[in-house]
Short mmCIF file of C-alpha atoms in Angstrom, two decimals:
data_model
loop_
_atom_site.label_atom_id
_atom_site.label_comp_id
_atom_site.label_asym_id
_atom_site.label_seq_id
_atom_site.Cartn_x
_atom_site.Cartn_y
_atom_site.Cartn_z
CA MET A 1 123.50 47.23 97.99
CA GLU A 2 126.22 46.04 100.38
CA ALA A 3 128.83 46.30 97.64
CA GLU A 4 128.25 50.04 97.44
CA PHE A 5 127.40 50.94 101.05
CA HIS A 6 128.69 49.50 104.28
CA THR A 7 126.59 51.16 106.96
CA VAL A 8 123.14 52.62 107.34
CA SER A 9 124.74 55.99 108.12
CA GLU A 10 126.61 55.88 104.83
CA ILE A 11 123.38 55.05 102.98
CA VAL A 12 121.59 57.99 104.54
CA GLN A 13 124.39 60.47 103.93
CA HIS A 14 125.20 59.52 100.34
CA ASP A 15 123.21 61.09 97.50
CA SER A 16 124.57 60.65 94.00
CA ARG A 17 121.75 62.61 92.38
CA PRO A 18 123.08 65.57 90.35
CA LYS A 19 122.77 68.77 92.33
CA ALA A 20 120.32 71.38 91.06
CA THR A 21 121.92 74.42 89.44
CA GLY A 22 121.45 77.87 90.91
CA ILE A 23 118.90 78.79 88.24
CA GLU A 24 116.98 75.59 88.93
CA ASP A 25 116.94 76.26 92.67
CA LEU A 26 115.53 79.73 92.04
CA ALA A 27 112.88 78.46 89.60
CA PHE A 28 111.83 75.39 91.60
CA GLY A 29 111.81 77.30 94.88
CA SER A 30 109.66 80.00 93.31
CA LEU A 31 107.06 77.52 92.08
CA ALA A 32 107.10 75.71 95.41
CA GLY A 33 106.48 78.99 97.22
CA MET A 34 103.55 79.82 94.97
CA MET A 35 101.97 76.42 95.55
CA GLY A 36 102.36 76.60 99.31
CA LYS A 37 101.06 80.16 99.60
CA CYS A 38 97.86 79.38 97.68
CA VAL A 39 97.18 76.50 100.09
CA GLU A 40 97.97 78.36 103.29
CA TYR A 41 96.79 81.93 102.74
CA PRO A 42 93.21 81.67 104.07
CA PHE A 43 94.60 80.11 107.26
CA ASP A 44 97.23 82.85 107.46
CA THR A 45 94.58 85.57 107.26
CA VAL A 46 92.75 84.08 110.24
CA LYS A 47 96.05 83.67 112.12
CA VAL A 48 97.07 87.31 111.69
CA ARG A 49 93.62 88.57 112.67
CA LEU A 50 93.65 86.44 115.81
CA GLN A 51 97.19 87.54 116.67
CA THR A 52 96.49 91.24 116.38
CA SER A 53 92.82 91.81 117.24
CA GLU A 54 91.44 92.79 120.61
CA THR A 55 90.11 89.76 122.47
CA GLN A 56 86.52 91.02 122.27
CA VAL A 57 86.57 91.04 118.45
CA PHE A 58 86.94 87.26 118.03
CA SER A 59 86.21 84.60 120.61
CA GLY A 60 88.41 82.11 118.78
CA THR A 61 89.30 80.54 115.45
CA LEU A 62 85.79 79.46 114.48
CA ASP A 63 84.38 82.87 115.37
CA CYS A 64 87.05 84.54 113.21
CA LEU A 65 86.16 82.24 110.31
CA LYS A 66 82.45 83.00 110.68
CA GLN A 67 82.88 86.75 110.99
CA THR A 68 85.27 86.96 108.05
CA TRP A 69 82.85 84.98 105.89
CA ARG A 70 79.84 87.02 107.02
CA ASN A 71 81.52 90.41 106.58
CA GLU A 72 83.70 89.83 103.52
CA GLY A 73 82.76 86.53 101.93
CA PHE A 74 85.25 84.11 100.37
CA GLY A 75 87.43 86.95 99.09
CA GLY A 76 88.06 88.10 102.64
CA PHE A 77 90.27 85.08 103.27
CA TYR A 78 92.44 86.05 100.30
CA ARG A 79 92.60 89.79 101.01
CA GLY A 80 96.10 91.06 100.27
CA LEU A 81 97.20 87.85 98.50
CA THR A 82 99.09 89.52 95.64
CA SER A 83 101.94 90.85 97.73
CA PRO A 84 102.61 87.68 99.78
CA LEU A 85 102.23 85.48 96.70
CA VAL A 86 105.06 87.37 95.01
CA GLY A 87 106.90 87.41 98.31
CA ALA A 88 106.50 83.65 98.83
CA MET A 89 107.88 82.98 95.37
CA ALA A 90 110.87 85.24 96.05
CA GLU A 91 111.36 83.93 99.60
CA ASN A 92 111.39 80.27 98.67
CA ALA A 93 113.53 80.85 95.60
CA ILE A 94 116.12 82.59 97.77
CA ALA A 95 115.71 80.09 100.62
CA PHE A 96 116.45 77.01 98.51
CA TYR A 97 119.16 78.80 96.53
CA ALA A 98 120.92 80.09 99.66
CA TYR A 99 120.43 76.81 101.54
CA ASN A 100 122.15 74.76 98.85
CA ARG A 101 124.87 77.33 98.19
CA ILE A 102 125.68 77.63 101.92
CA GLN A 103 125.94 73.84 102.09
CA GLY A 104 128.49 74.05 99.29
CA ILE A 105 130.52 76.58 101.26
CA ILE A 106 130.44 74.35 104.34
CA ARG A 107 131.55 71.32 102.28
CA THR A 108 134.46 73.29 100.90
CA ALA A 109 135.44 74.49 104.36
CA THR A 110 135.26 70.98 105.86
CA GLY A 111 136.66 69.04 102.90
CA ALA A 112 133.47 67.02 102.38
CA ARG A 113 132.66 65.51 99.00
CA PRO A 114 129.97 67.21 96.85
CA GLU A 115 127.76 64.09 96.96
CA ASP A 116 127.88 63.79 100.76
CA SER A 117 125.10 65.22 102.90
CA LEU A 118 126.12 67.36 105.84
CA SER A 119 125.49 66.62 109.49
CA LEU A 120 122.20 67.78 110.98
CA PRO A 121 123.81 70.68 112.93
CA GLN A 122 125.42 71.85 109.68
CA LEU A 123 122.06 71.63 107.91
CA PHE A 124 120.37 73.61 110.70
CA LEU A 125 123.11 76.23 110.32
CA SER A 126 122.63 76.34 106.53
CA GLY A 127 118.90 76.76 106.98
CA GLY A 128 119.29 79.44 109.64
CA LEU A 129 121.64 81.53 107.50
CA SER A 130 119.37 81.21 104.48
CA GLY A 131 116.49 82.39 106.69
CA THR A 132 118.48 85.46 107.73
CA ILE A 133 118.94 86.37 104.07
CA CYS A 134 115.26 85.77 103.30
CA ALA A 135 114.11 88.04 106.11
CA PHE A 136 115.31 91.15 104.31
CA VAL A 137 113.31 90.16 101.23
CA ILE A 138 110.04 89.22 102.90
CA SER A 139 109.83 91.85 105.65
CA PRO A 140 108.29 94.56 103.41
CA VAL A 141 106.01 91.95 101.82
CA GLU A 142 104.71 90.77 105.18
CA LEU A 143 104.23 94.33 106.35
CA VAL A 144 101.92 95.02 103.40
CA LYS A 145 100.14 91.68 103.84
CA CYS A 146 99.46 92.14 107.54
CA LYS A 147 98.08 95.66 107.11
CA LEU A 148 95.67 94.52 104.42
CA GLN A 149 94.60 91.47 106.43
CA VAL A 150 93.85 93.47 109.57
CA GLU A 151 92.43 96.84 108.53
CA ASN A 152 88.93 95.55 107.67
CA VAL A 153 88.57 93.96 111.10
CA GLN A 154 88.25 97.40 112.73
CA GLY A 155 84.73 97.66 111.28
CA TYR A 156 83.48 94.29 112.53
CA GLY A 157 80.57 94.41 114.93
CA GLY A 158 79.79 98.08 114.26
CA PRO A 159 78.40 100.39 111.58
CA ALA A 160 80.14 100.42 108.24
CA ASN A 161 82.79 103.10 108.03
CA PRO A 162 84.29 103.34 104.53
CA ALA A 163 86.74 105.99 105.70
CA ALA A 164 88.37 103.45 108.01
CA VAL A 165 89.67 101.44 105.05
CA LYS A 166 92.69 103.36 103.80
CA PHE A 167 94.17 100.91 101.34
CA LYS A 168 92.88 99.66 97.99
CA GLY A 169 95.61 97.06 97.59
CA PRO A 170 99.35 96.35 98.00
CA LEU A 171 100.49 99.31 95.88
CA SER A 172 98.29 101.62 97.93
CA VAL A 173 100.00 100.43 101.13
CA VAL A 174 103.48 100.82 99.64
CA SER A 175 102.68 104.30 98.33
CA HIS A 176 101.32 105.38 101.71
CA LEU A 177 104.34 104.06 103.61
CA LEU A 178 106.87 105.67 101.25
CA ARG A 179 105.00 108.98 101.37
CA THR A 180 104.62 109.10 105.16
CA GLN A 181 107.64 107.18 106.46
CA GLY A 182 110.09 106.84 103.62
CA LEU A 183 111.94 103.66 102.68
CA THR A 184 112.47 102.72 106.34
CA GLY A 185 108.70 102.44 106.72
CA LEU A 186 108.76 99.32 104.55
CA TYR A 187 111.04 97.62 107.08
CA LYS A 188 108.98 98.13 110.20
CA GLY A 189 109.31 94.94 112.23
CA ILE A 190 112.54 93.84 110.52
CA THR A 191 114.27 92.79 113.77
CA PRO A 192 111.66 90.21 114.84
CA THR A 193 111.36 89.11 111.21
CA VAL A 194 115.10 88.33 111.09
CA ALA A 195 114.87 86.48 114.41
CA ARG A 196 111.83 84.49 113.28
CA GLU A 197 113.32 83.52 109.93
CA THR A 198 116.76 82.62 111.28
CA ILE A 199 115.30 80.31 113.91
CA GLY A 200 112.29 79.13 111.91
CA VAL A 201 114.01 78.33 108.63
CA GLY A 202 116.80 76.54 110.49
CA PHE A 203 114.17 74.26 112.02
CA TRP A 204 112.28 74.11 108.70
CA PHE A 205 115.13 72.62 106.69
CA GLY A 206 116.56 70.76 109.68
CA ALA A 207 113.29 68.98 110.47
CA TYR A 208 112.76 68.08 106.82
CA GLU A 209 116.21 66.53 106.53
CA LEU A 210 115.84 64.75 109.89
CA VAL A 211 112.53 63.11 108.98
CA CYS A 212 113.84 62.13 105.54
CA ARG A 213 116.88 60.48 107.10
CA GLN A 214 114.76 58.65 109.64
CA LEU A 215 112.51 57.32 106.88
CA VAL A 216 115.54 56.13 104.89
CA ARG A 217 116.97 54.43 107.97
CA ALA A 218 113.63 52.78 108.75
CA SER A 219 113.46 51.35 105.23
CA GLN A 220 116.67 49.35 105.63
CA ASN A 221 114.78 46.45 107.19
CA SER A 222 112.20 46.36 104.39
CA ALA A 223 112.21 44.39 101.15
CA LYS A 224 113.07 47.54 99.18
CA PRO A 225 115.51 49.64 101.22
CA LEU A 226 116.03 53.23 100.13
CA ARG A 227 119.44 54.57 99.22
CA SER A 228 118.82 58.24 99.98
CA LYS A 229 116.26 61.02 100.26
CA ALA A 230 115.99 60.99 96.47
CA ASP A 231 114.25 57.59 96.66
CA LEU A 232 111.47 58.69 99.01
CA GLY A 233 107.96 58.43 97.61
CA PRO A 234 105.17 61.03 97.87
CA ALA A 235 104.02 59.81 101.30
CA GLY A 236 107.50 60.27 102.76
CA ILE A 237 107.93 63.75 101.28
CA ILE A 238 104.48 64.80 102.48
CA LEU A 239 105.31 63.62 106.00
CA ALA A 240 108.71 65.30 106.04
CA GLY A 241 107.41 68.54 104.51
CA GLY A 242 104.47 68.69 106.89
CA CYS A 243 106.73 68.11 109.91
CA ALA A 244 109.03 70.86 108.62
CA GLY A 245 106.15 73.33 108.57
CA ILE A 246 105.04 72.41 112.07
CA SER A 247 108.60 72.69 113.38
CA TYR A 248 109.02 76.12 111.82
CA ASN A 249 105.91 77.45 113.53
CA LEU A 250 106.46 75.82 116.92
CA ALA A 251 109.98 77.25 117.03
CA SER A 252 109.15 80.80 115.94
CA TYR A 253 105.48 81.50 116.68
CA PRO A 254 105.84 83.89 119.68
CA ILE A 255 108.30 85.95 117.63
CA ASP A 256 105.80 86.02 114.77
CA VAL A 257 103.10 87.35 117.11
CA VAL A 258 105.38 90.22 118.16
CA LYS A 259 106.27 90.91 114.51
CA SER A 260 102.62 90.99 113.38
CA PHE A 261 101.63 93.19 116.31
CA ILE A 262 104.34 95.74 115.50
CA GLN A 263 103.53 95.80 111.79
CA THR A 264 99.79 96.38 112.32
CA ALA A 265 99.87 98.77 115.28
CA ASP A 266 99.01 101.87 113.25
CA VAL A 267 96.16 100.13 111.43
CA ARG A 268 94.66 98.75 114.62
CA SER A 269 94.95 102.10 116.41
CA ALA A 270 92.40 103.68 114.04
CA GLY A 271 89.16 103.71 115.96
CA SER A 272 90.52 101.58 118.82
CA SER A 273 91.61 102.23 122.39
CA LEU A 274 95.31 102.36 121.50
CA THR A 275 97.03 105.62 122.31
CA ALA A 276 99.12 107.54 119.82
CA ALA A 277 102.26 106.39 121.62
CA ALA A 278 101.24 102.79 121.04
CA GLU A 279 101.27 103.27 117.28
CA LYS A 280 105.05 102.84 117.20
CA PRO A 281 105.84 100.25 119.87
CA GLY A 282 109.31 98.84 120.26
CA ILE A 283 109.99 95.14 120.78
CA ALA A 284 110.07 95.33 124.59
CA GLY A 285 106.94 97.49 124.65
CA THR A 286 105.14 95.14 122.29
CA ILE A 287 106.03 92.12 124.42
CA ARG A 288 104.55 93.89 127.45
CA ILE A 289 101.38 94.82 125.54
CA VAL A 290 100.88 91.28 124.22
CA TYR A 291 101.55 89.78 127.65
CA GLY A 292 99.08 92.18 129.18
CA ARG A 293 96.36 90.89 126.86
CA GLY A 294 96.46 87.37 128.26
CA GLY A 295 99.83 86.35 129.63
CA ILE A 296 101.89 83.63 127.92
CA PRO A 297 98.86 82.20 126.01
CA ALA A 298 98.57 85.54 124.18
CA PHE A 299 101.84 84.75 122.39
CA TYR A 300 100.26 81.57 121.02
CA ARG A 301 96.89 82.96 119.95
CA GLY A 302 96.10 81.59 116.50
CA LEU A 303 98.66 78.76 116.79
CA GLY A 304 96.02 76.05 116.24
CA ILE A 305 94.98 77.21 112.79
CA THR A 306 98.61 77.97 111.96
CA LEU A 307 99.63 74.36 112.61
CA LEU A 308 96.54 73.18 110.74
CA ARG A 309 97.64 74.98 107.58
CA ALA A 310 101.36 74.38 108.11
CA PHE A 311 101.24 70.68 107.33
CA PRO A 312 99.50 70.72 103.91
CA ALA A 313 101.10 73.99 102.77
CA ASN A 314 104.66 72.89 103.50
CA ALA A 315 104.03 69.38 102.21
CA ALA A 316 102.93 71.00 98.93
CA MET A 317 106.05 73.16 98.85
CA PHE A 318 108.52 70.34 99.38
CA MET A 319 106.63 68.03 97.02
CA THR A 320 106.83 70.65 94.29
CA TYR A 321 110.51 71.37 94.85
CA GLU A 322 111.55 67.74 95.27
CA TYR A 323 109.83 66.40 92.17
CA LEU A 324 110.95 69.29 89.98
CA SER A 325 114.51 68.64 91.20
CA ARG A 326 114.17 64.94 90.38
CA LEU A 327 112.86 65.76 86.91
CA ALA A 328 115.78 68.08 86.32
CA ALA A 329 118.22 65.41 87.55
CA GLU A 330 116.80 62.91 85.04
CA LEU A 331 117.11 65.45 82.25
CA HIS A 332 120.74 66.13 83.21
CA LYS A 333 121.52 62.43 82.81
CA LYS A 334 120.30 62.36 79.20
#
């Protein structure tokens, strides 16, 4: 060990594993996104409903769970899954692809070797830029998802009103938006989405890399010290992936609340106390509306269940990506 590496820092920063190709990043990221979305989606449905509903609809997370189950059954937690499932596959494919390609650009610009890991600020920057790119892919997907997740809630606690449900599925939402608002209608809420993804994905990748490096450093005093992130076992990846998911949400959650509120304003206005002018709120207007519903805590409504699902969902994503990458690396050696 000492013949190859001289310092703990060098051990942590050196990774001789063959880098995944662009096609592999896209494929592995896609599968990772699918795995994570299946784990997290029921939690996400509750989160969006808590973020966007009037306070009298749900008293809290448990009440939202009970009402969703009573009114819609198990399928209610997966309402609108098709669109975000495809979106999650596309988002994570692009995220991992862009993240690794941007790192390559930074290495070239700084003269670093291909096998050397970048500094944490450089990794945060790589993650943030990849998030900016992803935002333009996932914004229409999240718009469709949020509308489908929220529209049924308008009938809770009152007589059934079939006319209140306008959409039969993702294609119905897309068709309606294109017919009534044109292509720009699919990008409602794009500004907060870009802000959320730039900040959130920067913390997502940055936290993952930070925890991995800390685990590698901590192993240097053990009987079997690790050489790099590639040597981490399942427990280490689960911990790092879970921390990445929590970091993403803690860093970007208030922005996500504003984004969800903007994207569902027209759906929530049907049969509610919202005025016609409130159907198209801007960012500043939305912030005022959310604040008026409960002050600063209103920007964190639904955070508990979001953090609860963030750990297992993101652990599943990074586990999937990491082990597929390791398998590919072994195949490249043969």
